[in-house]
Short mmCIF file of C-alpha atoms in Angstrom, two decimals:
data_model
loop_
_atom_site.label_atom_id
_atom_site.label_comp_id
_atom_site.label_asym_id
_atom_site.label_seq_id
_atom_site.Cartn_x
_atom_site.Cartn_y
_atom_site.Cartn_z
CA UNK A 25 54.20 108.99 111.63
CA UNK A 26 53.62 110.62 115.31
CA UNK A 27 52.01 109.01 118.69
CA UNK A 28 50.51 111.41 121.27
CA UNK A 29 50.69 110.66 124.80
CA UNK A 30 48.31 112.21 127.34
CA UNK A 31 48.38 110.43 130.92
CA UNK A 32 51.23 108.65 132.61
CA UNK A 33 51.87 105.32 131.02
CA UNK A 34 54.90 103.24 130.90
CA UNK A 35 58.08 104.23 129.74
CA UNK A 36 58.37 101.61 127.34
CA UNK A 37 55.41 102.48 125.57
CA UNK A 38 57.53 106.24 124.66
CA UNK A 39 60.34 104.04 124.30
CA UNK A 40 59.89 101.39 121.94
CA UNK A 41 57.09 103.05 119.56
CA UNK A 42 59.89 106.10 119.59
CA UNK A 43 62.02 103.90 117.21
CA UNK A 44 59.32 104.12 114.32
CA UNK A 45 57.60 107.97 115.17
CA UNK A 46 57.79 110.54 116.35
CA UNK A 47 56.19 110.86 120.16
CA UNK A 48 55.26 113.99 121.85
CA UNK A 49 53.52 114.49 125.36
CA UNK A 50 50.80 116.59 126.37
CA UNK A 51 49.22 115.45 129.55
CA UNK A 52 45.56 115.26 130.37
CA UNK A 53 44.38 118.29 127.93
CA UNK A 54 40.97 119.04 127.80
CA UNK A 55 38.38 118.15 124.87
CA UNK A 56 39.27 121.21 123.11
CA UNK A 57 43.01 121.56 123.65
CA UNK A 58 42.97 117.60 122.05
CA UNK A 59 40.67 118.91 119.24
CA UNK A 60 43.13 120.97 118.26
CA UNK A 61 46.24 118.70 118.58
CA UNK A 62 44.88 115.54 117.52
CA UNK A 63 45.04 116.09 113.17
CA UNK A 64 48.40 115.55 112.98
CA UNK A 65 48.57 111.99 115.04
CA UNK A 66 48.51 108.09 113.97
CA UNK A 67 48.43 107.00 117.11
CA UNK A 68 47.27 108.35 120.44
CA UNK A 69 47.81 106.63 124.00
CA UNK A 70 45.99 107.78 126.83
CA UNK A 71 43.84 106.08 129.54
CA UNK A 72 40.59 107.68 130.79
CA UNK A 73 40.91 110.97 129.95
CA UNK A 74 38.73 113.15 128.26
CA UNK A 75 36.30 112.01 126.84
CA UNK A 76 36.52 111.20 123.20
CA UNK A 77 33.43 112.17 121.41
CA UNK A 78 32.55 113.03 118.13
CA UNK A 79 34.14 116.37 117.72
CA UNK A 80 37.49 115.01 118.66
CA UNK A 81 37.29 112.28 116.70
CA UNK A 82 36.32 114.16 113.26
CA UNK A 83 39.27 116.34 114.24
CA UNK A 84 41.49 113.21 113.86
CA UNK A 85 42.21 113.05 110.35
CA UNK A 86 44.89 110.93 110.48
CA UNK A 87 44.14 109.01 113.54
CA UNK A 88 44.59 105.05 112.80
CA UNK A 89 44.93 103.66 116.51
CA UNK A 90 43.69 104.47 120.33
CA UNK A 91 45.69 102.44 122.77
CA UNK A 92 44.17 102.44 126.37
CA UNK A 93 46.01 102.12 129.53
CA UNK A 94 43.14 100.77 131.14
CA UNK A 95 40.31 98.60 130.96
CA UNK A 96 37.00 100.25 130.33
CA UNK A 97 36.17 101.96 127.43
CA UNK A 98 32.72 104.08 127.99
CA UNK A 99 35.04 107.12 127.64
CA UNK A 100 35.36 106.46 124.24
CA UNK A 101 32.65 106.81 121.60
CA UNK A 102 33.46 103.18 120.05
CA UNK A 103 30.77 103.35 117.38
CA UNK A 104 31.79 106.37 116.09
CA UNK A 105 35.49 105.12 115.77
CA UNK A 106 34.77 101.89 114.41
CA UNK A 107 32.95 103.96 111.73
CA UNK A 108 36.11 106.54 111.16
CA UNK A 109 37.95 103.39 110.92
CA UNK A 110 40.20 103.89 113.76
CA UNK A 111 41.12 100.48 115.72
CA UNK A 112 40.73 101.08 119.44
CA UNK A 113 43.24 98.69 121.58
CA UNK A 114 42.38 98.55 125.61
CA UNK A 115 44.16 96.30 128.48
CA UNK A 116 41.87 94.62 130.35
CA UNK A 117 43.09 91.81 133.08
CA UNK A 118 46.26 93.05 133.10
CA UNK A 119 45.75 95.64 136.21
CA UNK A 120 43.35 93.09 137.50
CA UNK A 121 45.81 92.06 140.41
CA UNK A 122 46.91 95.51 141.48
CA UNK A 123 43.36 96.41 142.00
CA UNK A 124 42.33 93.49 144.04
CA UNK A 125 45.26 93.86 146.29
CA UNK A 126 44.23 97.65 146.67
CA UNK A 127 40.50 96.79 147.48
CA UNK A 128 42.01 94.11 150.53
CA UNK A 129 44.07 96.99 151.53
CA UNK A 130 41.38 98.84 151.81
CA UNK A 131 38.92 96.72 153.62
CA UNK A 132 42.22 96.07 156.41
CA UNK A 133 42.52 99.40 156.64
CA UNK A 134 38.35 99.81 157.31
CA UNK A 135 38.46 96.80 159.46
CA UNK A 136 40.83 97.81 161.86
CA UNK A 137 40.71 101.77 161.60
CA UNK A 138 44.44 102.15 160.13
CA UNK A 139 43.97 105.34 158.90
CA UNK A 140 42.70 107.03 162.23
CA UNK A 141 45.40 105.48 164.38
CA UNK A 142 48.18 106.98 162.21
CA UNK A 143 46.51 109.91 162.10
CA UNK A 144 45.99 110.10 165.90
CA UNK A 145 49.65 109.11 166.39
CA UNK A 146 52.14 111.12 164.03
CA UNK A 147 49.78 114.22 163.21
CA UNK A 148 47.78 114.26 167.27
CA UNK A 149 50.77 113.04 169.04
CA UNK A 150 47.85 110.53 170.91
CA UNK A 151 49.00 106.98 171.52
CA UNK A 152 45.98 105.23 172.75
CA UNK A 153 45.58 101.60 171.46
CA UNK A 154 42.30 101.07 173.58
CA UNK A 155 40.84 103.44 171.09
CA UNK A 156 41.09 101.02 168.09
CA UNK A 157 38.91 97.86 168.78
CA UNK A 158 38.80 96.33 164.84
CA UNK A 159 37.29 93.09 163.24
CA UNK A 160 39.00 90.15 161.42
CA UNK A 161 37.61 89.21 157.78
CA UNK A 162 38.34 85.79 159.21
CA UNK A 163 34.66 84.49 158.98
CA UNK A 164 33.02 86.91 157.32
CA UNK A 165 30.67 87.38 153.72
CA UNK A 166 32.93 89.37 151.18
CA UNK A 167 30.56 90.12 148.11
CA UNK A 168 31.56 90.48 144.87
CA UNK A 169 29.51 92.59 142.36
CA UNK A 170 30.79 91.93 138.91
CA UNK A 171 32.79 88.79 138.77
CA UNK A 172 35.03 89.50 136.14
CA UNK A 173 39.40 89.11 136.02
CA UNK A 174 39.51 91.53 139.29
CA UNK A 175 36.21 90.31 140.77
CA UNK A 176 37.23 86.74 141.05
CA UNK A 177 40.94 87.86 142.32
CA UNK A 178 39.70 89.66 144.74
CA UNK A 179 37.55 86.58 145.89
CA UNK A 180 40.12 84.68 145.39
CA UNK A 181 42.55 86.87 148.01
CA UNK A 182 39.24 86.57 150.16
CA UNK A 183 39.30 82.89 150.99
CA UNK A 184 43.03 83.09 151.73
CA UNK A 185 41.90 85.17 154.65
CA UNK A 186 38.91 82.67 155.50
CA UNK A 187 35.95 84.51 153.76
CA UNK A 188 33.13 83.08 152.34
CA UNK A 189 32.17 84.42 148.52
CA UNK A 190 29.21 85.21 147.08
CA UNK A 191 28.64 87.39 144.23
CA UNK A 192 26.89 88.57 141.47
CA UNK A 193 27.48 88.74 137.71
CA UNK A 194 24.26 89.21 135.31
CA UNK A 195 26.49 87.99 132.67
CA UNK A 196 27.08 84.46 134.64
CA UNK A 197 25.92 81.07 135.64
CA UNK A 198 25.34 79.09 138.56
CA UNK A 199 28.20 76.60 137.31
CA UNK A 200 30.39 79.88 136.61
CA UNK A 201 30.40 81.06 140.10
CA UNK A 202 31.05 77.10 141.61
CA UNK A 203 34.10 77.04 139.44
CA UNK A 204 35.86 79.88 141.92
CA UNK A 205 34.01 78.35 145.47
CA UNK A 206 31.30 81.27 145.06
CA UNK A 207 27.49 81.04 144.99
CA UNK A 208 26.18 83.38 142.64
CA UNK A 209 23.20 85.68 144.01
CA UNK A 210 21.08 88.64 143.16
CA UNK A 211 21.97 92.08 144.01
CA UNK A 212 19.43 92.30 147.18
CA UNK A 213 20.31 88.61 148.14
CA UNK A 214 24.23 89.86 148.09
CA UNK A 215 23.77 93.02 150.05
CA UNK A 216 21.66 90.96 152.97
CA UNK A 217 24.41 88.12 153.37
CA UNK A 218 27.78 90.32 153.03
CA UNK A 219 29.68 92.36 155.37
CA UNK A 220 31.59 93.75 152.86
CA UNK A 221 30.81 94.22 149.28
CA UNK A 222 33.59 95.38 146.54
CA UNK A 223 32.26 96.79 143.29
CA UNK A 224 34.01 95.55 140.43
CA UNK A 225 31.67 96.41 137.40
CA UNK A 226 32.01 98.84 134.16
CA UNK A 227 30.06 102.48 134.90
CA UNK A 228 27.41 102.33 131.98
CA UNK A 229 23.77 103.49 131.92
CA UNK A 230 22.82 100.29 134.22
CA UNK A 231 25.23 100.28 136.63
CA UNK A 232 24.82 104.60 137.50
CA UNK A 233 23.70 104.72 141.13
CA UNK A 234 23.79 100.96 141.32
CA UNK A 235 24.31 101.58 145.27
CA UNK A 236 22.12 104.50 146.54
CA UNK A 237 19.93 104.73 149.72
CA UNK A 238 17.53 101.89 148.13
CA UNK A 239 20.89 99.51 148.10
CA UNK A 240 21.85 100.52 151.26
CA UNK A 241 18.98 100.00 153.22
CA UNK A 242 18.93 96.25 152.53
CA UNK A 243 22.77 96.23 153.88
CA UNK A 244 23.83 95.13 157.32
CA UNK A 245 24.69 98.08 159.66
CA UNK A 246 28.26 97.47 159.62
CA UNK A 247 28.70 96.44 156.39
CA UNK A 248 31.82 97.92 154.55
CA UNK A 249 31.54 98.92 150.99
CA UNK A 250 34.73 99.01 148.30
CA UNK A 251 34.43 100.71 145.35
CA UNK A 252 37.66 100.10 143.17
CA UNK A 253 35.40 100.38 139.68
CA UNK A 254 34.50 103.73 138.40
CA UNK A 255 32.81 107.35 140.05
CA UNK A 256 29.42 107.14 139.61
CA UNK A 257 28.08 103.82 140.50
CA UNK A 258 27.69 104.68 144.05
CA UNK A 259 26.08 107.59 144.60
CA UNK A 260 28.03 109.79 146.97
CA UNK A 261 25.46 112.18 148.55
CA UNK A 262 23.11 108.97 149.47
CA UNK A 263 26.38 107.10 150.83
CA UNK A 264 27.09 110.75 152.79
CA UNK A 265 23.98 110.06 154.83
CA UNK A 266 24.65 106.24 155.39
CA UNK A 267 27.69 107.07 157.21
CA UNK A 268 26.37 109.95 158.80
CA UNK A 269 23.63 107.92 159.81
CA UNK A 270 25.93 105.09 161.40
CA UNK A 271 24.04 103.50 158.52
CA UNK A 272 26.52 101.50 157.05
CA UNK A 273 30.39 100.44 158.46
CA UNK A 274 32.62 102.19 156.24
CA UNK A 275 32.45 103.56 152.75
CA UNK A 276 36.44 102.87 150.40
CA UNK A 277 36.92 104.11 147.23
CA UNK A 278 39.70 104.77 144.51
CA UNK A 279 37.69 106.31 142.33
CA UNK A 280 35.01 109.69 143.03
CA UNK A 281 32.07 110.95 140.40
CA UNK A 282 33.67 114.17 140.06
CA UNK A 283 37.53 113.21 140.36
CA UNK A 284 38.51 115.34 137.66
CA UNK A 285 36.65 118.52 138.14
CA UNK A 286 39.64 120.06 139.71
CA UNK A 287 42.22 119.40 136.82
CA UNK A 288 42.96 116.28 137.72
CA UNK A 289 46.71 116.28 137.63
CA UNK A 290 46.96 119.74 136.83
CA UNK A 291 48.93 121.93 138.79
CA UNK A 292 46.72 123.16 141.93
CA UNK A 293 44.36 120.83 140.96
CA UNK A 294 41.52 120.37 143.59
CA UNK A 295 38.22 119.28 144.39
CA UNK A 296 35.65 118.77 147.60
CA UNK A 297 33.04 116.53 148.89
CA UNK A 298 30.76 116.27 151.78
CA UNK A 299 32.31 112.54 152.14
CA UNK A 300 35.54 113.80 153.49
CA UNK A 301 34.09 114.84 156.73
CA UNK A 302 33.20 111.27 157.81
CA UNK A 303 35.61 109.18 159.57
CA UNK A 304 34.60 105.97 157.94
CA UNK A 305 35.41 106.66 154.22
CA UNK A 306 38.88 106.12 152.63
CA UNK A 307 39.94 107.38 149.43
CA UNK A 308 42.73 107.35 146.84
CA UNK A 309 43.25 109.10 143.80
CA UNK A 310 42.48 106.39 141.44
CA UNK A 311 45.48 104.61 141.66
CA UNK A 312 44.06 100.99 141.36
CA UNK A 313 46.38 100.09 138.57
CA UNK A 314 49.72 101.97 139.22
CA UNK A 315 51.57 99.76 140.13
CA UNK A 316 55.60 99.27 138.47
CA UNK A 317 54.09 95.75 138.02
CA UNK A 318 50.63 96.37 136.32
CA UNK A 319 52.01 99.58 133.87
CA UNK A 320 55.17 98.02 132.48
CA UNK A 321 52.61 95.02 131.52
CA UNK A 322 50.09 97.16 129.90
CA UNK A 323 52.69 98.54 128.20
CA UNK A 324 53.82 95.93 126.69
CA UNK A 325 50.31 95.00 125.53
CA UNK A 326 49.62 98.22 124.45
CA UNK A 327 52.72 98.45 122.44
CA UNK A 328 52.04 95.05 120.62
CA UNK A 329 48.46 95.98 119.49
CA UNK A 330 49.79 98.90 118.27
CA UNK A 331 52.39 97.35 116.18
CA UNK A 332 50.41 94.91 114.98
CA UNK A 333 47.87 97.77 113.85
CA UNK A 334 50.40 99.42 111.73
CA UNK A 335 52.19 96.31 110.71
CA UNK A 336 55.86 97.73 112.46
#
């Protein structure tokens, strides 16, 4: 039996499931380099990339299990493997802590310009603390869209700085959002009451584009956005001209629509955007969940499910 791994997981995982295969590493290879490595594998472990359609899936002959690093699945054409008969295993709630603590990062680091004031001081050489004038979330409307595991952390982390929650989950009830001191809202309701908003909702044919120019427009001018979800459901060339604009406060993100166009982490990887000229937009390189904390946990889910699968 052999397990292919193709994205940074836990050690475990290579580890433990190396007492009853064989495991072998090839990181993030494209559609067609999987195509052609994939027949020979019972198992293979990977997170969000590349997509796994049809073709790569009828190339699996012997394919019995998909274990996800992550939570979503839309990479993944689950119909399809459900037919082939190949169980697909994913880890949701587990990272849901590491990614809330990112998005408050973030929206500290927004609030009171972190990011420009180390820049100004180690790369400028400028020390000039009149400069940085920031705002407390003390007080403020944090809004959550999709009010899942990381959603309602992240609210949760909000009230222990003194915010007041609202947010909005189609999938939810009135009672639902009372249980976590939240009052539910629509999406136009939520972007008129917060001053920030954090984006925790799956990218699927819905949710594309679910903050573009129309979205912002009903926002507050210096209302700070957080995307910690997935490229794609804020569109980036409408958000470009919000910030040019002094349209909207800030614009964070871990994740970008085209993050992988580059290589990803291929060597020389690389990729641009009209975003990285503003001042008020933040960015990581999709690093919500990788943390020591939140990967040797999904490992250790991921490794159960796929014992249990094949009865190890």
């Amino acid at each position: 039996m052999k397990c292919l791994i193709i994205d940074a997981v836990h050690e475990s995982i290579s580890a433990e499931l190396g007492k009853f295969m064989q495991v072998d590493t090839k990181m993030l290879p494209t559609q067609e380099e999987l195509k052609a490595l994939i027949p020979e594998y019972e198992v293979l472990i990977m997170r969000v990339d590349p997509k796994i359609n049809k073709e790569i899936l009828d190339a699996a002959k012997n394919l019995k299990v998909i274990g996800v690093c992550s939570v979503g699945l839309n990479h993944i054409d689950m119909d399809y493997a459900k037919e082939k008969g190949i169980q697909v295993f994913n880890a949701p709630g587990l990272n849901a802590n590491a990614v809330a603590e990112l998005t408050i990062s973030k929206m500290l680091d927004l609030s009171r310009d972190t990011m420009t004031a180390n820049n100004d001081v180690k790369v400028k050489h400028e020390w000039d603390k009149y400069k940085f004038v920031g705002r407390e979330l003390r007080g403020r409307t944090l809004g959550v869209m999709g009010f899942g595991r990381i959603g309602r952390r992240v609210a949760e982390l909000g009230r222990a700085f003194g915010m007041t929650i609202v947010a909005y989950d189609p999938f939810l009830k009135a009672e639902d959002f009372e249980k976590e001191n939240a009052t539910g809202m629509t999406v136009e309701e939520l972007l008129k009451a917060s001053d920030y908003v954090s984006i925790h909702v799956p990218l699927t044919p819905e949710t594309k584009d679910l903050i573009s120019a129309k979205q912002i427009a009903f926002m507050k001018d210096d209302c700070i956005v957080l995307n910690m979800s997935r490229g794609g459901i804020v569109n980036e060339k409408d958000m470009y001209e919000a910030l040019q604009a002094n349209k909207i406060g800030g614009y964070a993100s871990d994740v970008m629509e085209n993050e992988l166009a580059g290589g990803g982490l291929t060597a020389g990887a690389g990729f641009a955007s009209p975003l990285f000229e503003c001042d008020k937009f933040i960015v990581s390189p999709h690093i919500g969940a990788q943390t020591v904390d939140a990967s040797r946990d999904i490992g250790q889910h991921i490794i159960g499910k796929v014992k249990e699968a094949l009865s190890l």
